[in-house]
Coordinates of C-alpha atoms in Angstrom, one line a residue:
X24 CA -31.7 1.5 -1.4
X25 CA -32.8 -0.1 -4.4
X26 CA -35.4 2.8 -4.7
X27 CA -32.5 5.3 -4.3
X28 CA -30.6 3.9 -7.1
X29 CA -33.4 3.5 -9.5
X30 CA -35.1 6.8 -8.7
X31 CA -32.5 8.6 -11.0
X32 CA -30.8 7.6 -14.3
X33 CA -27.3 7.4 -13.6
X34 CA -24.7 8.6 -16.2
X35 CA -21.6 6.4 -17.0
X36 CA -18.5 6.6 -14.9
X37 CA -16.0 9.1 -16.0
X38 CA -12.8 7.2 -17.0
X39 CA -9.4 8.2 -15.7
X40 CA -6.9 9.1 -18.4
X41 CA -3.6 7.1 -18.5
X42 CA -0.3 7.2 -20.2
X43 CA -0.4 4.9 -23.2
X44 CA 1.0 1.4 -22.4
X45 CA 3.8 1.5 -25.1
X46 CA 5.0 4.8 -23.7
X47 CA 4.6 4.1 -19.9
X48 CA 6.5 0.8 -19.9
X49 CA 9.7 2.8 -20.5
X50 CA 9.3 5.4 -17.8
X51 CA 8.6 5.8 -14.0
X52 CA 6.1 8.6 -14.5
X53 CA 2.6 8.0 -12.9
X54 CA 0.4 5.8 -15.1
X55 CA -3.0 7.2 -14.2
X56 CA -3.1 10.9 -14.8
X57 CA -6.0 12.1 -12.6
X58 CA -9.2 13.8 -13.2
X59 CA -9.4 17.5 -14.2
X60 CA -11.9 19.9 -12.4
X61 CA -14.6 19.2 -15.1
X62 CA -14.2 15.4 -15.0
X63 CA -14.3 15.4 -11.2
X64 CA -17.4 17.5 -11.1
X65 CA -19.2 15.3 -13.7
X66 CA -18.3 12.1 -11.8
X67 CA -19.4 13.7 -8.5
X68 CA -22.7 14.6 -9.9
X69 CA -23.5 10.8 -10.5
X70 CA -23.4 10.4 -6.6
X71 CA -27.0 9.8 -5.3
X72 CA -26.2 11.4 -2.0
X73 CA -27.9 8.5 -0.1
X74 CA -29.4 9.2 3.2
X75 CA -27.7 6.2 4.6
X76 CA -24.4 6.1 2.7
X77 CA -23.2 2.5 2.6
X78 CA -19.9 3.5 1.1
X79 CA -18.6 4.9 4.6
X80 CA -19.0 1.5 6.0
X81 CA -16.7 0.1 3.5
X82 CA -13.9 2.7 4.4
X83 CA -11.7 1.5 7.2
X84 CA -11.0 5.1 8.3
X85 CA -14.7 6.2 7.7
X86 CA -14.2 9.3 5.4
X87 CA -17.6 11.1 5.2
X88 CA -17.6 10.2 1.4
X89 CA -21.1 11.4 0.7
X90 CA -20.2 14.8 2.2
X91 CA -17.0 15.4 0.4
X92 CA -18.4 14.3 -3.0
X93 CA -21.3 16.8 -2.6
X94 CA -18.7 19.6 -2.3
X95 CA -16.9 18.4 -5.2
X96 CA -20.0 18.5 -7.3
X97 CA -20.7 22.0 -6.2
X98 CA -17.1 23.2 -7.0
X99 CA -16.0 23.5 -3.3
X100 CA -12.8 21.5 -3.6
X101 CA -11.0 23.1 -0.5
X102 CA -14.1 22.3 1.7
X103 CA -14.2 18.9 0.3
X104 CA -10.5 18.4 1.4
X105 CA -11.2 19.6 4.8
X106 CA -13.9 17.0 5.1
X107 CA -11.8 14.2 4.0
X108 CA -9.1 15.3 6.4
X109 CA -11.4 14.9 9.4
X110 CA -10.8 11.2 9.0
X111 CA -7.9 10.5 6.6
X112 CA -4.5 12.0 7.0
X113 CA -3.1 10.7 3.6
X114 CA -5.9 11.3 1.0
X115 CA -3.6 11.6 -2.0
X116 CA -2.0 8.3 -1.1
X117 CA -5.3 6.6 -0.5
X118 CA -6.7 8.0 -3.8
X119 CA -4.1 6.1 -5.5
X120 CA -3.4 2.9 -3.8
X121 CA -6.5 1.9 -1.9
X122 CA -8.4 -1.2 -3.2
X123 CA -11.6 0.9 -3.4
X124 CA -13.4 -1.6 -5.6
X125 CA -13.4 -3.9 -2.6
X126 CA -14.0 -1.3 0.0
X127 CA -15.9 2.1 -0.4
X128 CA -16.8 1.6 -4.0
X129 CA -17.7 -2.1 -3.3
X130 CA -20.3 -0.8 -0.9
X131 CA -21.8 1.9 -3.4
X132 CA -25.2 1.1 -4.3
X133 CA -24.7 2.0 -7.9
X134 CA -22.3 -1.1 -8.0
X135 CA -25.3 -3.2 -8.7
X136 CA -25.3 -1.4 -12.2
X137 CA -21.7 -2.0 -12.7
X138 CA -20.9 1.7 -12.3
X139 CA -20.0 2.5 -8.8
X140 CA -19.0 6.1 -7.9
X141 CA -15.2 6.6 -8.7
X142 CA -14.6 7.6 -5.0
X143 CA -10.9 6.9 -4.9
X144 CA -10.3 9.0 -8.1
X145 CA -12.3 11.9 -6.6
X146 CA -10.4 11.7 -3.3
X147 CA -7.1 11.9 -5.2
X148 CA -8.5 14.8 -7.2
X149 CA -9.4 16.8 -4.0
X150 CA -6.1 16.0 -2.4
X151 CA -3.9 16.7 -5.5
X152 CA -5.8 20.1 -6.0
X153 CA -5.1 21.1 -2.3
X154 CA -1.5 20.2 -2.5
X155 CA -1.0 22.1 -5.8
X156 CA -2.7 25.2 -4.2
X157 CA -0.3 24.7 -1.0
X158 CA 2.7 24.6 -3.3
X159 CA 1.7 27.7 -5.1
X160 CA 0.6 29.6 -2.1
X161 CA 1.7 27.9 1.2
X162 CA 0.0 30.7 3.4
X163 CA -3.5 29.9 1.9
X164 CA -3.4 26.3 3.5
X165 CA -3.3 26.5 7.2
X166 CA -2.5 23.4 9.1
X167 CA -5.3 21.4 10.5
X168 CA -6.5 22.2 14.1
X169 CA -8.6 20.5 16.5
X170 CA -10.9 21.6 19.4
X171 CA -9.8 18.8 21.6
X172 CA -7.5 19.5 24.6
X173 CA -5.5 16.5 24.9
X174 CA -2.0 16.9 26.5
X175 CA 0.9 14.5 26.6
X176 CA 3.5 13.0 24.4
X177 CA 3.2 10.0 22.0
X178 CA 5.9 8.0 20.2
X179 CA 5.3 6.1 17.0
X180 CA 7.7 3.4 16.0
X181 CA 7.9 3.2 12.1
X182 CA 6.5 5.7 9.6
X183 CA 4.3 3.6 7.3
X184 CA 0.6 4.2 7.0
X185 CA -0.5 3.1 10.4
X186 CA 2.0 5.2 12.3
X187 CA 1.5 8.2 10.0
X188 CA -2.2 8.0 10.6
X189 CA -1.7 7.7 14.4
X190 CA 0.7 10.6 14.5
X191 CA -1.6 12.7 12.4
X192 CA -4.7 12.3 14.6
X193 CA -2.7 12.7 17.9
X194 CA -0.9 15.9 16.6
X195 CA -4.3 17.3 15.5
X196 CA -5.7 16.7 19.0
X197 CA -2.8 18.8 20.6
X198 CA -0.4 15.9 21.5
X199 CA 3.3 16.1 20.9
X200 CA 4.3 13.3 18.6
X201 CA 7.8 11.7 17.6
X202 CA 8.0 9.2 14.8
X203 CA 11.0 7.0 14.8
X204 CA 11.9 5.6 11.4
X205 CA 14.6 2.8 10.7
X206 CA 15.4 4.0 7.1
X207 CA 16.8 7.4 6.0
X208 CA 13.4 8.4 4.5
X209 CA 9.9 8.6 5.9
X210 CA 6.9 6.7 4.7
X211 CA 7.6 3.0 5.1
X212 CA 6.1 0.7 2.4
X213 CA 4.8 3.9 0.6
X214 CA 8.4 4.7 -0.3
X215 CA 10.3 1.5 -0.4
X216 CA 7.6 -0.8 -1.7
X217 CA 5.3 1.1 -4.1
X218 CA 6.8 2.2 -7.4
X219 CA 6.7 5.8 -8.3
X220 CA 4.5 4.9 -11.5
X221 CA 1.7 4.0 -9.1
X222 CA 2.5 6.4 -6.1
X223 CA 4.9 9.4 -7.0
X224 CA 7.3 10.1 -4.2
X225 CA 6.5 13.6 -4.1
X226 CA 2.9 12.9 -3.3
X227 CA 4.1 10.9 -0.2
X228 CA 6.6 13.7 0.7
X229 CA 3.8 16.4 0.4
X230 CA 1.4 14.5 2.9
X231 CA 4.3 14.0 5.3
X232 CA 5.2 17.6 5.1
X233 CA 1.5 18.2 6.1
X234 CA 2.1 16.2 9.4
X235 CA 5.3 18.2 10.0
X236 CA 3.1 21.4 9.8
X237 CA 1.0 19.8 12.6
X238 CA 4.0 19.5 14.6
X239 CA 5.0 16.0 14.2
X240 CA 8.7 15.4 14.7
X241 CA 10.4 12.7 12.4
X242 CA 13.6 10.9 13.7
X243 CA 15.1 9.0 10.8
X244 CA 17.7 6.2 11.0
X245 CA 16.3 4.8 14.3
X246 CA 15.6 1.1 14.3
X247 CA 12.9 0.0 16.6
X248 CA 14.4 -2.6 18.8
X249 CA 17.9 -1.7 18.4
X250 CA 18.7 2.2 18.4
X251 CA 15.3 2.9 20.0
X252 CA 13.1 0.5 22.1
X253 CA 9.7 0.6 23.7
X254 CA 11.1 0.5 27.3
X255 CA 13.1 3.8 26.9
X256 CA 10.2 5.4 24.9
X257 CA 7.8 4.7 27.8
X258 CA 9.9 6.7 30.2
X259 CA 9.2 10.1 28.5
X260 CA 6.1 9.4 26.5
X261 CA 2.7 8.7 27.7
X262 CA 1.8 6.4 24.9
X263 CA 3.7 4.4 22.4
X264 CA 2.3 3.3 19.0
X265 CA 4.1 0.3 17.0
X266 CA 3.6 0.4 13.5
X267 CA 6.6 -1.3 12.0
X268 CA 4.9 -3.3 9.4
X269 CA 5.8 -6.9 8.7
X270 CA 8.9 -6.7 6.3
X271 CA 10.5 -10.2 6.6
X272 CA 10.3 -11.8 3.2
X273 CA 8.8 -15.5 2.6
X274 CA 10.7 -17.4 0.2
X275 CA 9.9 -20.5 -1.8
X276 CA 12.1 -23.0 -0.2
X277 CA 13.2 -24.7 -3.6
X278 CA 16.7 -25.7 -4.6
X279 CA 18.8 -23.0 -6.2
X280 CA 17.3 -20.1 -4.3
X281 CA 20.6 -18.8 -3.2
X282 CA 21.9 -18.3 -6.9
X283 CA 23.0 -14.9 -7.8
X284 CA 19.9 -13.3 -9.4
X285 CA 17.3 -14.4 -7.1
X286 CA 15.8 -11.6 -5.1
X287 CA 13.0 -11.1 -2.6
X288 CA 10.5 -8.5 -3.9
X289 CA 11.2 -6.5 -0.8
X290 CA 14.9 -6.2 -1.7
X291 CA 14.4 -5.7 -5.4
X292 CA 11.8 -2.9 -5.1
X293 CA 13.7 -1.3 -2.2
X294 CA 16.8 -0.9 -4.3
X295 CA 14.8 0.6 -7.2
X296 CA 12.3 2.7 -5.2
X297 CA 14.1 3.9 -2.0
X298 CA 17.6 3.6 -3.5
X299 CA 16.4 5.3 -6.6
X300 CA 17.9 2.5 -8.7
X301 CA 15.7 3.6 -11.6
X302 CA 17.9 6.8 -11.7
X303 CA 21.4 5.2 -11.7
X304 CA 24.0 6.6 -11.8
X305 CA 22.4 9.9 -10.9
X306 CA 21.7 8.0 -7.6
X307 CA 24.2 5.7 -6.2
X308 CA 22.2 2.3 -6.0
X309 CA 23.0 0.0 -9.0
X310 CA 20.1 -2.0 -10.2
X311 CA 20.6 -5.7 -10.9
X312 CA 20.2 -6.1 -14.8
X313 CA 17.7 -8.8 -16.0
X314 CA 16.9 -9.5 -19.5
X315 CA 14.6 -12.4 -18.8
X316 CA 12.8 -11.8 -15.5
X317 CA 10.4 -14.2 -13.8
X318 CA 8.2 -13.0 -10.8
X319 CA 6.6 -15.5 -8.5
X320 CA 3.3 -14.5 -6.9
X321 CA 0.2 -12.7 -8.0
X322 CA -0.6 -10.0 -5.7
X323 CA 0.0 -6.2 -5.9
X324 CA 3.6 -6.6 -5.0
X325 CA 4.2 -9.1 -7.8
X326 CA 2.6 -6.7 -10.2
X327 CA 4.7 -3.9 -9.0
X328 CA 7.9 -6.0 -9.4
X329 CA 7.1 -7.2 -12.8
X330 CA 6.2 -3.7 -14.1
X331 CA 9.2 -2.4 -12.6
X332 CA 11.4 -5.0 -14.4
X333 CA 9.9 -3.9 -17.6
X334 CA 10.9 -0.4 -17.1
X335 CA 14.3 -1.4 -16.1
X336 CA 14.8 -2.7 -19.5
X337 CA 13.8 -6.4 -19.3
X338 CA 13.3 -8.2 -22.8
X339 CA 10.6 -10.5 -21.2
X340 CA 8.8 -10.6 -17.8
X341 CA 6.8 -13.4 -16.8
X342 CA 4.5 -13.8 -13.6
X343 CA 4.3 -17.4 -12.3
X344 CA 1.3 -18.3 -10.5
X345 CA 0.0 -21.8 -9.5
X346 CA -3.7 -21.0 -10.0
X347 CA -5.5 -19.0 -12.9
X348 CA -5.9 -15.4 -13.5
X349 CA -9.5 -15.6 -11.9
X350 CA -7.7 -16.4 -8.6
X351 CA -5.0 -13.6 -8.5
X352 CA -5.2 -11.6 -5.4
X353 CA -3.9 -8.3 -7.1
X354 CA -6.2 -5.6 -8.0
X355 CA -7.9 -6.1 -11.4
X356 CA -6.6 -2.7 -12.5
X357 CA -3.1 -3.6 -11.7
X358 CA -3.3 -6.9 -13.5
X359 CA -4.8 -5.1 -16.6
X360 CA -2.0 -2.5 -16.6
X361 CA 0.7 -5.1 -16.2
X362 CA -0.8 -7.2 -19.1
X363 CA -1.3 -4.0 -21.4
X364 CA 2.5 -3.2 -20.8
X365 CA 3.6 -6.6 -22.0
X366 CA 3.9 -8.7 -18.8
X367 CA 3.2 -12.4 -19.7
X368 CA 1.4 -14.8 -17.3
X369 CA 2.6 -18.3 -16.9
X370 CA -0.5 -19.6 -15.0
X371 CA -1.1 -23.0 -13.5
X372 CA 2.7 -23.2 -12.9
X373 CA 4.8 -23.7 -9.8
X374 CA 8.7 -23.6 -9.4
X375 CA 10.5 -26.8 -8.8
X376 CA 14.2 -25.5 -8.7
X377 CA 16.4 -22.7 -9.9
X378 CA 19.2 -23.7 -12.3
X379 CA 22.5 -21.9 -12.5
X380 CA 26.0 -22.0 -14.4
X381 CA 29.4 -22.7 -13.1
X382 CA 29.5 -19.2 -11.6
X383 CA 26.4 -19.7 -9.7
X384 CA 24.4 -17.2 -11.6
X385 CA 20.8 -17.9 -12.4
X386 CA 20.1 -19.1 -15.9
X387 CA 16.6 -20.7 -15.7
X388 CA 13.8 -22.0 -13.6
X389 CA 12.1 -25.4 -13.9
X390 CA 8.4 -25.2 -13.6
X391 CA 5.8 -27.8 -12.8
X392 CA 2.5 -27.5 -14.6
X393 CA -0.5 -27.5 -12.4
X394 CA -4.1 -28.1 -12.6
X395 CA -7.0 -27.1 -10.2
X396 CA -8.4 -29.9 -7.9
X397 CA -10.9 -29.8 -5.1
X398 CA -11.4 -26.7 -2.9
X399 CA -9.0 -26.4 0.0
X400 CA -9.7 -24.7 3.5
X401 CA -9.8 -21.2 1.9
X402 CA -12.6 -22.2 -0.4
X403 CA -10.3 -22.0 -3.5
X404 CA -9.5 -25.1 -5.7
X405 CA -6.3 -26.5 -4.7
X406 CA -3.7 -26.5 -7.4
X407 CA -2.3 -30.1 -7.9
X408 CA 0.8 -31.1 -10.1
X409 CA 0.1 -32.6 -13.6
X410 CA 2.3 -35.7 -13.6
X411 CA 5.3 -35.5 -16.1
X412 CA 4.3 -31.9 -17.2
X413 CA 7.7 -30.1 -16.5
X414 CA 9.4 -27.2 -18.5
X415 CA 12.3 -24.9 -18.2
X416 CA 11.8 -21.0 -18.5
X417 CA 14.8 -19.0 -19.4
X418 CA 15.5 -16.5 -16.4
X419 CA 18.3 -14.4 -15.3
X420 CA 16.5 -12.4 -12.7
X421 CA 13.9 -14.1 -10.4
X422 CA 11.9 -11.9 -8.0
X423 CA 10.0 -13.9 -5.1
X424 CA 6.8 -12.0 -4.0
X425 CA 5.1 -14.4 -2.0
X426 CA 4.3 -12.0 1.0
X427 CA 6.0 -11.2 4.2
X428 CA 5.9 -12.0 8.0
X429 CA 6.7 -10.3 11.1
X430 CA 10.4 -9.0 11.5
X431 CA 11.6 -10.2 14.9
X432 CA 14.0 -7.3 15.7
X433 CA 11.6 -5.2 17.7
X434 CA 9.6 -8.2 19.1
X435 CA 12.6 -9.9 20.3
X436 CA 13.8 -6.8 22.1
X437 CA 10.4 -6.4 23.8
X438 CA 9.8 -9.6 25.7
X439 CA 6.7 -8.4 27.5
X440 CA 5.0 -7.9 24.3
X441 CA 2.4 -10.8 23.9
X442 CA 2.4 -12.3 20.3
X443 CA -0.2 -14.3 18.5
X444 CA 0.4 -18.0 17.3
X445 CA 1.4 -16.6 13.9
X446 CA 4.2 -14.4 15.6
X447 CA 2.3 -11.1 15.3
X448 CA 1.8 -8.6 18.1
X449 CA -1.5 -9.3 20.1
X450 CA -3.5 -6.2 20.2
X451 CA -7.1 -5.3 21.5
X452 CA -9.2 -5.3 18.2
X453 CA -11.1 -2.2 19.7
X454 CA -8.4 -0.1 21.0
X455 CA -5.1 -1.4 19.5
X456 CA -3.6 -1.7 23.0
X457 CA -1.1 -4.4 23.6
X458 CA -0.2 -6.6 26.5
X459 CA 1.7 -3.6 27.8
X460 CA -0.3 -0.8 29.2
X461 CA -0.4 2.3 26.9
X462 CA 1.5 0.6 24.3
X463 CA -0.5 0.2 21.1
X464 CA 0.1 -1.5 17.8
X465 CA -1.5 -1.6 14.4
X466 CA -1.1 -2.6 10.8
X467 CA 0.7 -5.4 9.3
X468 CA 2.7 -6.1 12.5
X469 CA -0.7 -7.2 14.1
X470 CA -2.6 -8.4 11.2
X471 CA 0.0 -9.7 8.8
X472 CA 0.4 -8.2 5.3
X473 CA -2.7 -6.5 4.4
X474 CA -3.6 -3.0 2.6
X475 CA -2.6 0.6 3.2
X476 CA -6.1 1.6 4.2
X477 CA -6.6 -1.2 6.8
X478 CA -3.3 -0.1 8.4
X479 CA -4.6 3.4 8.4
X480 CA -7.7 2.3 10.1
X481 CA -5.9 0.5 12.8
X482 CA -3.8 3.5 13.4
X483 CA -6.8 5.7 13.6
X484 CA -8.4 3.5 16.1
X485 CA -5.4 3.5 18.4
X486 CA -5.0 7.3 18.0
X487 CA -8.6 7.8 19.0
X488 CA -8.1 5.7 22.2
X489 CA -4.8 7.5 22.9
X490 CA -6.4 10.9 22.5
X491 CA -9.2 9.8 24.8
X492 CA -6.9 8.8 27.6
X493 CA -4.9 11.9 27.4
X494 CA -7.9 14.2 27.9
X495 CA -9.1 14.7 24.3
X496 CA -12.4 14.0 22.8

């Protein structure tokens, strides 16, 4: 590999143009603006076209990365799209929100020089170009077809990335697919969790429209475990896939957490994103006003919440994290964008209690200063309190973004479904099959909160097994 990398002098990576920070912090338009054709061709030409492409091993859905990049370099964008779609039903989504730096780009042999190929940006360029062409001339973009001959019906519960991937592969293989979604809009976390400035809603809608063209039927306002359940679906479907995510918020467990003005990130982002609170009163969901906002957590959801609060007019936004910036789990790009836009970081700090006024409205949070001690079981240095180091931070809107756990509604309604010790669905790691025959599961409801692309990888694996059992290849 070192020989392949050193045999050719590699040009610098093509940067992605973005909205200026001072401008974008006031709007919900997409921050990263995407490559044009010249930029994409230049970036694609940096690819070494390795005989044994390590980048593919870093992709949970195994996109033929080398092959599609070769077509981009040659100017054959539609062919590049066809190649991507053999493995990925949501390339425009993945090109925007996948943590490429830790996956495909993390395995690129050029990373050793600090300049991995911008695989995600190229994937986004290809998908956006295809979607734009379809919008301009729909007849020029036929639906994906398959040579497989599977026959049967499949039900997917949930319409997040795992279910959409499973549905797309099954439909392309000739199966009849029904997707049941609890909310009034399809997309799961892609529409209620990720803000439009990172993932525009029309991009998600366009890729879901592609699945409809394949024949996938979407049934909205169907709550898994309430208005539709596994036992009923098994009566008229040959296989069931459960991809309901893990949407039950985790809270801090400190005094004052019930004060008016304390939200889970799930609720806050859902009101703004799915409810279009950012466009009130044109849409009916009123946003909760916050002048001084504090976000607890340091993952991508915390960054999304903090940057959303800025765009909703907050005068100050702090992210409180008990470790240092080096330990933050969010993507480096998201942390940098947040800092550029004016989000402040209260590091080595942990909440002790929320404080309110006589009307039980949040006024401040008391923080305990921390320092890093010895490494814990995860290998990270354990934060420990600094005795006597306590301070109050003015706050009228607090957003808790500490992660989520499994929602019990569907699980409690399906007692035959085996669960792990952590309360998630137990599924075969190779096929996704659960303790109930021909009932599969994948994504956060199996692994706990993870990434979009890992959920898609689980959906793909289950779909391949379903297609095989129902006569496909």
